[in-house]
Amino acid sequence: LFTSKDDTNTLPHEIDSVNNSISIFWVTIPEMSADPASNYLYMYYGNSATNNLENISNVWGADYRLVQHFSETSGSIHTDSSMYTNNGIVTGGVTLNSNGMIGSADYFNGTSGYINCGSNTNLDISNNITMSFWIKPDTLSGGFQAVISKYDFVNPSYESALNNNTTRSGIKLNTNWSGNFFSGIVPTGWFYSTVTYDSISVKVYVN
């Protein structure tokens, strides 16, 4: 159970993973103060008589079309935490339960490994979009290494990929691509990248 700093309002949360060394939760915080000392919340745990108050649907609202935590430790399905259930199928050279930046991660072999999240129409995003991910590349080749990709020749498409030491991202509307890139990605380091498109231009942020 999580509450706001007034210790009254219950905050929606998702339980990602719980173990003896580290536990990971995703919590919706309605507002953040400019004063760091005011940014806190309360967590209650350890009462076996309390019901599970996890509320995933209110953590990830309707604007979230796909949320993958990569916290699965076995199996071939990655569960989408959004309300759209765009679950992913683990395909090819993918190692689950690898060391991640936040909890566990998937390790992709760079040739045949990927997660197929399907082609539902709710993923056909043609106006505003934000894509975010953590990545730790072993090497950077001269070609494109797709990180997030929904690409075809008919429907709206979007992609974020690595190319040498840059993060290149693009949005395709009809037959026209709009793109941008950010330099500075290096092997063996963790990087957090966010890509935004506001119906006018593509922007790429790293760390």
C-alpha positions as a Python dict, from the first residue, in 0.01 Angstrom:
ca = {
    (1, 'L'): (0, 0, 0),
    (2, 'F'): (133, 343, -100),
    (3, 'T'): (-4, 676, 17),
    (4, 'S'): (79, 1037, -63),
    (5, 'K'): (280, 1248, 176),
    (6, 'D'): (-37, 1344, 366),
    (7, 'D'): (-63, 973, 457),
    (8, 'T'): (-427, 977, 349),
    (9, 'N'): (-467, 936, -27),
    (10, 'T'): (-392, 588, -163),
    (11, 'L'): (-168, 591, -471),
    (12, 'P'): (-218, 343, -757),
    (13, 'H'): (75, 105, -790),
    (14, 'E'): (198, -197, -984),
    (15, 'I'): (409, -469, -826),
    (16, 'D'): (692, -543, -1068),
    (17, 'S'): (899, -783, -856),
    (18, 'V'): (949, -868, -490),
    (19, 'N'): (1241, -1058, -340),
    (20, 'N'): (1474, -1047, -42),
    (21, 'S'): (1736, -821, -201),
    (22, 'I'): (1536, -566, -402),
    (23, 'S'): (1170, -500, -473),
    (24, 'I'): (1041, -287, -760),
    (25, 'F'): (710, -101, -772),
    (26, 'W'): (564, 151, -1016),
    (27, 'V'): (363, 420, -837),
    (28, 'T'): (153, 704, -978),
    (29, 'I'): (246, 1028, -803),
    (30, 'P'): (-3, 1304, -895),
    (31, 'E'): (239, 1594, -850),
    (32, 'M'): (601, 1667, -771),
    (33, 'S'): (726, 1966, -576),
    (34, 'A'): (1022, 2181, -676),
    (35, 'D'): (1148, 2125, -323),
    (36, 'P'): (1315, 1780, -304),
    (37, 'A'): (1248, 1763, 68),
    (38, 'S'): (875, 1766, -6),
    (39, 'N'): (886, 1478, -254),
    (40, 'Y'): (812, 1167, -53),
    (41, 'L'): (542, 907, -1),
    (42, 'Y'): (461, 628, 244),
    (43, 'M'): (475, 254, 182),
    (44, 'Y'): (302, 4, 410),
    (45, 'Y'): (400, -363, 396),
    (46, 'G'): (426, -679, 604),
    (47, 'N'): (62, -708, 714),
    (48, 'S'): (-55, -1050, 594),
    (49, 'A'): (-416, -966, 682),
    (50, 'T'): (-432, -680, 432),
    (51, 'N'): (-573, -734, 84),
    (52, 'N'): (-362, -673, -226),
    (53, 'L'): (-443, -317, -338),
    (54, 'E'): (-241, -329, -661),
    (55, 'N'): (-415, -115, -926),
    (56, 'I'): (-228, -151, -1255),
    (57, 'S'): (-494, 6, -1478),
    (58, 'N'): (-468, 337, -1291),
    (59, 'V'): (-89, 339, -1304),
    (60, 'W'): (-78, 317, -1682),
    (61, 'G'): (-370, 518, -1826),
    (62, 'A'): (-523, 511, -2173),
    (63, 'D'): (-233, 708, -2326),
    (64, 'Y'): (9, 421, -2257),
    (65, 'R'): (-19, 180, -2552),
    (66, 'L'): (262, -58, -2453),
    (67, 'V'): (452, -103, -2125),
    (68, 'Q'): (710, -380, -2103),
    (69, 'H'): (917, -424, -1786),
    (70, 'F'): (1111, -736, -1899),
    (71, 'S'): (1077, -873, -1547),
    (72, 'E'): (980, -1226, -1655),
    (73, 'T'): (1234, -1489, -1556),
    (74, 'S'): (1108, -1774, -1775),
    (75, 'G'): (856, -1858, -2047),
    (76, 'S'): (792, -1712, -2390),
    (77, 'I'): (542, -1434, -2309),
    (78, 'H'): (618, -1080, -2193),
    (79, 'T'): (313, -921, -2033),
    (80, 'D'): (207, -573, -2137),
    (81, 'S'): (112, -368, -1830),
    (82, 'S'): (-104, -129, -2032),
    (83, 'M'): (-478, -180, -2071),
    (84, 'Y'): (-430, -284, -2434),
    (85, 'T'): (-266, -622, -2356),
    (86, 'N'): (-8, -599, -2634),
    (87, 'N'): (179, -893, -2486),
    (88, 'G'): (511, -982, -2646),
    (89, 'I'): (632, -1318, -2774),
    (90, 'V'): (998, -1390, -2701),
    (91, 'T'): (1159, -1488, -3031),
    (92, 'G'): (1508, -1610, -3124),
    (93, 'G'): (1821, -1532, -2925),
    (94, 'V'): (1683, -1368, -2610),
    (95, 'T'): (1812, -1439, -2258),
    (96, 'L'): (1565, -1355, -1982),
    (97, 'N'): (1645, -1244, -1628),
    (98, 'S'): (1969, -1069, -1720),
    (99, 'N'): (2105, -784, -1507),
    (100, 'G'): (1917, -463, -1581),
    (101, 'M'): (1937, -101, -1480),
    (102, 'I'): (1612, -135, -1285),
    (103, 'G'): (1564, -496, -1183),
    (104, 'S'): (1601, -762, -1449),
    (105, 'A'): (1635, -714, -1824),
    (106, 'D'): (1647, -912, -2148),
    (107, 'Y'): (1972, -977, -2329),
    (108, 'F'): (1940, -984, -2710),
    (109, 'N'): (2204, -1163, -2917),
    (110, 'G'): (2203, -889, -3182),
    (111, 'T'): (2105, -1113, -3472),
    (112, 'S'): (1792, -1321, -3416),
    (113, 'G'): (1652, -1205, -3081),
    (114, 'Y'): (1348, -981, -3050),
    (115, 'I'): (1012, -941, -2875),
    (116, 'N'): (710, -949, -3109),
    (117, 'C'): (429, -739, -2960),
    (118, 'G'): (191, -788, -3251),
    (119, 'S'): (23, -538, -3481),
    (120, 'N'): (-293, -429, -3305),
    (121, 'T'): (-450, -114, -3449),
    (122, 'N'): (-406, 62, -3112),
    (123, 'L'): (-34, 68, -3197),
    (124, 'D'): (-99, 260, -3521),
    (125, 'I'): (-1, 594, -3373),
    (126, 'S'): (6, 875, -3625),
    (127, 'N'): (21, 1196, -3418),
    (128, 'N'): (187, 1254, -3079),
    (129, 'I'): (405, 974, -2947),
    (130, 'T'): (670, 916, -2680),
    (131, 'M'): (902, 614, -2668),
    (132, 'S'): (1136, 545, -2375),
    (133, 'F'): (1382, 268, -2299),
    (134, 'W'): (1699, 168, -2114),
    (135, 'I'): (1974, 10, -2324),
    (136, 'K'): (2327, -122, -2271),
    (137, 'P'): (2487, -215, -2605),
    (138, 'D'): (2780, -458, -2615),
    (139, 'T'): (2899, -322, -2948),
    (140, 'L'): (2788, -64, -3202),
    (141, 'S'): (2794, -182, -3561),
    (142, 'G'): (2789, 28, -3875),
    (143, 'G'): (2430, -72, -3951),
    (144, 'F'): (2099, -3, -3785),
    (145, 'Q'): (2024, -194, -3466),
    (146, 'A'): (1653, -154, -3398),
    (147, 'V'): (1545, -100, -3037),
    (148, 'I'): (1175, -17, -3086),
    (149, 'S'): (1031, -67, -3431),
    (150, 'K'): (685, -74, -3581),
    (151, 'Y'): (757, -42, -3946),
    (152, 'D'): (558, -126, -4256),
    (153, 'F'): (487, 33, -4591),
    (154, 'V'): (118, 109, -4538),
    (155, 'N'): (32, 208, -4181),
    (156, 'P'): (184, 482, -3964),
    (157, 'S'): (529, 369, -3850),
    (158, 'Y'): (786, 463, -3590),
    (159, 'E'): (1129, 339, -3495),
    (160, 'S'): (1420, 407, -3265),
    (161, 'A'): (1751, 244, -3349),
    (162, 'L'): (2124, 259, -3285),
    (163, 'N'): (2365, 342, -3564),
    (164, 'N'): (2733, 360, -3469),
    (165, 'N'): (2733, 585, -3159),
    (166, 'T'): (2403, 759, -3226),
    (167, 'T'): (2041, 699, -3139),
    (168, 'R'): (1841, 757, -3456),
    (169, 'S'): (1464, 780, -3443),
    (170, 'G'): (1197, 845, -3700),
    (171, 'I'): (823, 870, -3757),
    (172, 'K'): (659, 781, -4089),
    (173, 'L'): (328, 941, -4178),
    (174, 'N'): (194, 812, -4510),
    (175, 'T'): (516, 787, -4714),
    (176, 'N'): (710, 1067, -4544),
    (177, 'W'): (970, 1012, -4272),
    (178, 'S'): (1065, 1271, -4011),
    (179, 'G'): (1370, 1191, -3801),
    (180, 'N'): (1642, 1306, -3564),
    (181, 'F'): (1942, 1161, -3381),
    (182, 'F'): (2155, 1199, -3068),
    (183, 'S'): (2528, 1119, -3054),
    (184, 'G'): (2721, 988, -2755),
    (185, 'I'): (2609, 627, -2710),
    (186, 'V'): (2906, 405, -2622),
    (187, 'P'): (2934, 27, -2564),
    (188, 'T'): (2900, -134, -2218),
    (189, 'G'): (2731, 167, -2057),
    (190, 'W'): (2365, 206, -1956),
    (191, 'F'): (2172, 477, -2138),
    (192, 'Y'): (1817, 603, -2097),
    (193, 'S'): (1664, 740, -2415),
    (194, 'T'): (1332, 913, -2476),
    (195, 'V'): (1198, 997, -2820),
    (196, 'T'): (909, 1240, -2871),
    (197, 'Y'): (703, 1346, -3170),
    (198, 'D'): (455, 1636, -3139),
    (199, 'S'): (303, 1618, -3490),
    (200, 'I'): (572, 1862, -3606),
    (201, 'S'): (920, 1737, -3520),
    (202, 'V'): (1105, 1440, -3372),
    (203, 'K'): (1327, 1497, -3066),
    (204, 'V'): (1570, 1249, -2912),
    (205, 'Y'): (1695, 1272, -2553),
    (206, 'V'): (1962, 1057, -2390),
    (207, 'N'): (2034, 1053, -2014),
}
